[in-house]
C-alpha cells in the first residue's frame, strides 16, 4: 500500500523563502558579529573590570574607570586634541577636494592623467607616508629646512615636529595630503552625476561662473559634501599611524590624541581596563561630533527628495 506524498501548502513557499534569505545573509551576520559586535562587547565588559594585558577580568570595579575616563584631565586633553586634529583636517580636506574636483570636472585634456596622479597619496600606506614626511620635516637634512636655509629665511633649523603648535599643524598637513584625493574622488563622482540640463538652463539665463556655482552646483552637491565630511571626520578621529611614526605623541603630550592615548594605556602601561574605559569615552566624543553631521545630511537628502 503506497502513501501519498504530502501536498505543499501555500505557507511553505514564504517559509522556504525566509529560510533561504536567512541562509544567504548568515555569513554577513557572522562577519559583523565577529568583527564589530564582539570587540565592542569585550571593550564594554573590560572597562568595568580591573584587567591587565596578561590577566583580564581580575575583578569588577563598576563605573569607577569610566567616570575617571570622563573626568581625568589627561584623558580629556587627549580627546580635545583629537577634536583639534579631526575637525580642521576634515574641513580642509573637503574644501580643497571640492576645489580640485571642480577643476577636474571642467578639464577637457589631461584630466584622466591628473586623476590617476591624484590617487597616489591615497594609495600610500599611512606608515610610509609618515616616514616620508618625517624625513622631509627633519631639522638636519630635511627638505623644508634645506629650502628655507637655501632661501636665506632661517639661520637655524626649524623643529617642525619638536615644537608646539607646529607638530600638530604638520600632522594635519600630512593627513590632508593623504586624504584629500579620497574627498576629490567622491566629490568628482557627485559632480559627474549632476544633470547637465540644469547647467544649460543657467547658461541660457546668462548666469556667470560664480552665480552658477552658488545657485546650481553648490546646492546640488551639498548632500554629497556633507556625506564626505562625515566620513572624513570619522577617519580623522581614527588617526594613529601618523602620530606613532612622526611624533609619538610629542613634543610632551601635544600630539597625544585619544587613539594614541588608548594605545599607550593598553600596550605600554598594560592597563586594559582603563584603556577600555578611555575607548568608551572616545566613542561618546565621536558620536557627539558625527551625529549632528548625520542629522544635517538626512535633512538635506529629504529636502532633495521632496524637490
XYZ file of C-alpha atoms in Angstrom:
307
model
C 0.000 0.000 0.000
C 1.522 3.266 -1.071
C 1.369 6.526 0.885
C 0.569 9.704 -0.991
C 3.236 12.401 -0.886
C 2.326 15.426 1.255
C 0.871 18.246 -0.748
C 2.814 21.523 -0.232
C 0.678 24.214 1.266
C 0.641 27.886 0.364
C 2.523 28.696 3.590
C 5.526 26.551 2.598
C 6.658 28.973 -0.106
C 7.123 32.098 2.060
C 8.673 30.000 4.847
C 11.168 28.494 2.417
C 11.997 31.924 1.039
C 12.627 33.254 4.545
C 14.926 30.331 5.328
C 16.839 30.851 2.098
C 17.123 34.569 2.879
C 18.486 33.918 6.369
C 20.917 31.355 4.965
C 22.214 33.885 2.432
C 22.783 36.673 4.972
C 24.138 34.357 7.700
C 27.803 34.767 6.602
C 27.449 38.558 6.637
C 25.816 38.490 10.075
C 28.572 36.222 11.383
C 31.235 38.568 9.996
C 29.583 41.593 11.646
C 29.307 39.724 14.944
C 32.984 38.738 14.865
C 34.426 41.986 13.536
C 32.188 44.579 15.209
C 29.914 43.208 17.909
C 32.415 41.046 19.798
C 35.128 43.745 20.147
C 32.522 46.290 21.283
C 31.029 43.951 23.901
C 34.508 42.950 25.083
C 35.557 46.606 25.391
C 32.456 47.472 27.432
C 32.941 44.492 29.760
C 36.647 45.096 30.250
C 36.005 48.775 31.093
C 34.016 47.619 34.159
C 36.832 45.375 35.374
C 40.363 45.500 36.670
C 42.223 43.995 33.748
C 45.786 43.869 32.561
C 47.042 42.671 29.218
C 48.126 39.357 30.722
C 45.298 38.906 33.253
C 41.949 40.284 32.062
C 38.823 40.362 34.247
C 40.593 40.074 37.611
C 37.764 41.825 39.457
C 34.763 44.042 38.763
C 35.211 47.719 39.636
C 31.908 49.171 38.463
C 31.705 52.637 36.960
C 34.922 53.921 38.512
C 37.151 53.650 35.446
C 34.541 55.107 33.099
C 33.951 58.062 35.426
C 37.717 58.572 35.563
C 37.917 58.456 31.759
C 35.357 61.278 31.529
C 36.865 63.393 34.323
C 40.626 62.775 34.185
C 42.469 65.833 32.915
C 44.916 63.867 30.787
C 42.196 61.839 29.082
C 40.043 64.906 28.445
C 43.067 66.701 26.998
C 43.743 63.812 24.584
C 40.087 63.851 23.491
C 40.254 67.599 22.862
C 43.456 67.089 20.869
C 41.608 64.513 18.734
C 38.929 67.130 18.117
C 41.598 69.736 17.391
C 43.098 67.412 14.798
C 39.979 65.885 13.228
C 37.859 68.970 12.540
C 40.457 71.106 10.678
C 41.792 68.078 8.794
C 38.305 67.035 7.675
C 37.042 70.511 6.763
C 40.187 71.484 4.831
C 40.279 68.142 3.013
C 36.686 68.600 1.854
C 37.195 72.240 0.828
C 40.399 71.515 -1.077
C 38.821 68.379 -2.506
C 35.858 70.425 -3.784
C 38.170 72.936 -5.488
C 40.192 70.195 -7.164
C 37.091 68.207 -8.146
C 35.565 71.301 -9.775
C 38.800 71.840 -11.694
C 38.855 68.223 -12.860
C 35.196 68.412 -13.814
C 35.904 71.268 -16.205
C 39.184 69.843 -17.532
C 38.973 68.524 -21.058
C 42.569 67.482 -21.641
C 44.791 65.501 -19.329
C 42.023 65.184 -16.744
C 42.281 61.412 -16.634
C 46.053 61.506 -16.073
C 45.676 64.082 -13.304
C 43.051 61.932 -11.592
C 45.405 58.952 -11.567
C 48.242 61.064 -10.131
C 45.876 62.489 -7.517
C 45.204 58.986 -6.171
C 48.872 58.268 -5.404
C 48.820 59.776 -1.865
C 45.692 57.762 -1.043
C 47.412 54.543 -2.143
C 50.451 55.280 0.034
C 50.376 53.284 3.306
C 49.982 55.657 6.295
C 53.181 54.377 7.908
C 55.127 55.027 4.707
C 53.591 58.486 4.399
C 54.572 59.236 7.995
C 58.165 58.139 7.401
C 58.480 60.196 4.205
C 57.095 63.367 5.755
C 59.097 62.901 8.943
C 62.269 62.881 6.844
C 61.066 65.989 4.998
C 60.409 67.796 8.311
C 63.743 66.679 9.840
C 65.879 69.533 11.267
C 69.035 68.116 9.678
C 68.893 67.129 6.041
C 65.152 67.676 5.827
C 63.705 69.101 2.608
C 61.870 72.032 4.187
C 64.772 73.159 6.354
C 67.125 72.938 3.382
C 64.755 75.026 1.246
C 64.319 77.662 3.958
C 68.069 77.790 4.635
C 68.840 77.984 0.905
C 66.448 80.907 0.553
C 68.107 82.667 3.498
C 64.909 82.690 5.557
C 66.353 80.861 8.574
C 69.747 80.711 10.257
C 68.963 77.719 12.498
C 66.952 74.577 11.753
C 63.225 74.721 12.486
C 61.940 71.954 14.752
C 58.736 71.258 12.857
C 57.933 68.109 14.830
C 59.616 69.165 18.063
C 57.704 72.327 18.897
C 54.109 73.248 19.612
C 51.814 74.001 17.783
C 53.976 73.203 14.758
C 53.858 69.452 15.412
C 50.051 69.296 15.338
C 49.931 71.523 12.253
C 52.387 69.208 10.493
C 50.227 66.185 11.303
C 47.166 67.963 9.922
C 49.062 68.874 6.741
C 50.145 65.275 6.169
C 46.634 63.976 6.819
C 45.207 66.493 4.343
C 47.824 65.481 1.765
C 46.920 61.818 2.107
C 43.119 62.007 2.338
C 42.252 64.910 0.025
C 42.337 62.541 -3.012
C 39.662 60.467 -1.266
C 37.463 63.554 -0.999
C 38.256 64.530 -4.587
C 37.223 61.107 -5.854
C 33.840 61.149 -4.091
C 33.048 64.788 -4.897
C 34.098 64.354 -8.522
C 31.749 61.362 -8.825
C 28.924 63.507 -7.418
C 29.670 66.282 -9.901
C 29.654 63.829 -12.792
C 26.189 62.579 -11.813
C 24.580 66.036 -11.884
C 22.006 66.732 -14.608
C 23.563 68.804 -17.398
C 20.181 70.270 -18.314
C 20.349 72.482 -15.222
C 23.657 73.978 -16.362
C 22.309 74.529 -19.858
C 19.351 76.388 -18.383
C 21.717 78.521 -16.276
C 23.723 79.416 -19.380
C 20.549 80.365 -21.232
C 19.626 82.655 -18.318
C 23.059 84.304 -18.575
C 24.440 83.085 -15.232
C 28.191 83.507 -14.820
C 30.655 81.047 -13.322
C 30.262 82.218 -9.722
C 26.459 82.529 -9.971
C 26.228 79.042 -11.485
C 28.336 77.599 -8.680
C 26.396 79.392 -5.954
C 22.885 78.739 -7.285
C 23.285 75.412 -9.095
C 26.420 73.430 -8.330
C 26.737 74.016 -4.586
C 23.080 73.262 -3.650
C 23.137 70.081 -5.750
C 26.471 68.829 -4.433
C 25.912 69.862 -0.795
C 24.414 66.495 0.344
C 27.449 64.718 -1.111
C 29.792 67.219 0.562
C 28.180 66.601 3.943
C 28.465 62.842 3.409
C 32.154 63.153 2.542
C 32.671 65.438 5.546
C 31.079 62.881 7.863
C 33.268 60.073 6.513
C 36.396 62.220 6.719
C 35.670 63.271 10.309
C 35.396 59.610 11.312
C 38.640 58.751 9.509
C 40.454 61.701 11.106
C 39.342 60.693 14.595
C 40.904 57.275 13.980
C 44.361 58.686 13.231
C 47.109 56.640 14.829
C 49.760 55.737 12.267
C 50.933 59.297 11.619
C 51.150 60.118 15.326
C 53.006 56.887 16.086
C 55.558 57.348 13.302
C 56.050 61.117 13.257
C 55.741 62.409 16.834
C 54.994 59.516 19.246
C 52.568 61.877 20.957
C 55.158 64.614 21.445
C 56.543 67.110 21.973
C 55.495 66.362 25.516
C 51.850 65.377 25.117
C 50.955 67.987 22.479
C 50.001 65.407 19.822
C 48.834 62.677 22.201
C 45.410 62.200 20.604
C 42.805 59.892 22.119
C 43.572 56.888 19.902
C 47.279 57.095 20.730
C 46.479 57.584 24.414
C 44.445 54.357 24.398
C 47.401 52.578 22.792
C 49.782 53.856 25.463
C 47.446 52.849 28.275
C 46.836 49.343 26.893
C 50.182 48.347 25.379
C 52.703 50.425 27.325
C 51.086 50.620 30.772
C 49.261 47.272 30.265
C 46.103 48.648 31.931
C 43.450 47.062 29.737
C 40.532 48.158 31.936
C 41.478 51.840 31.831
C 42.093 51.596 28.077
C 38.593 50.142 27.616
C 37.064 52.995 29.613
C 39.042 55.532 27.549
C 37.740 53.873 24.399
C 34.146 54.270 25.628
C 34.768 57.962 26.308
C 36.304 58.315 22.840
C 33.271 56.636 21.218
C 30.994 59.089 23.007
C 33.037 62.024 21.652
C 32.934 60.717 18.087
C 29.180 60.158 18.372
C 28.594 63.681 19.690
C 30.522 65.171 16.755
C 29.239 62.890 13.988
C 25.556 62.774 14.988
C 24.778 66.434 14.063
C 26.518 65.952 10.708
C 24.498 62.796 10.057
C 21.284 64.629 11.013
C 22.173 67.506 8.685
C 22.825 65.000 5.877
C 19.464 63.302 6.425
C 17.626 66.630 6.274
C 19.407 67.576 3.042
C 18.536 64.239 1.459
C 14.886 64.548 2.498
C 14.726 68.109 1.145
C 16.282 66.920 -2.123
C 13.825 64.065 -2.482
C 10.874 66.423 -1.910
C 12.257 68.843 -4.507
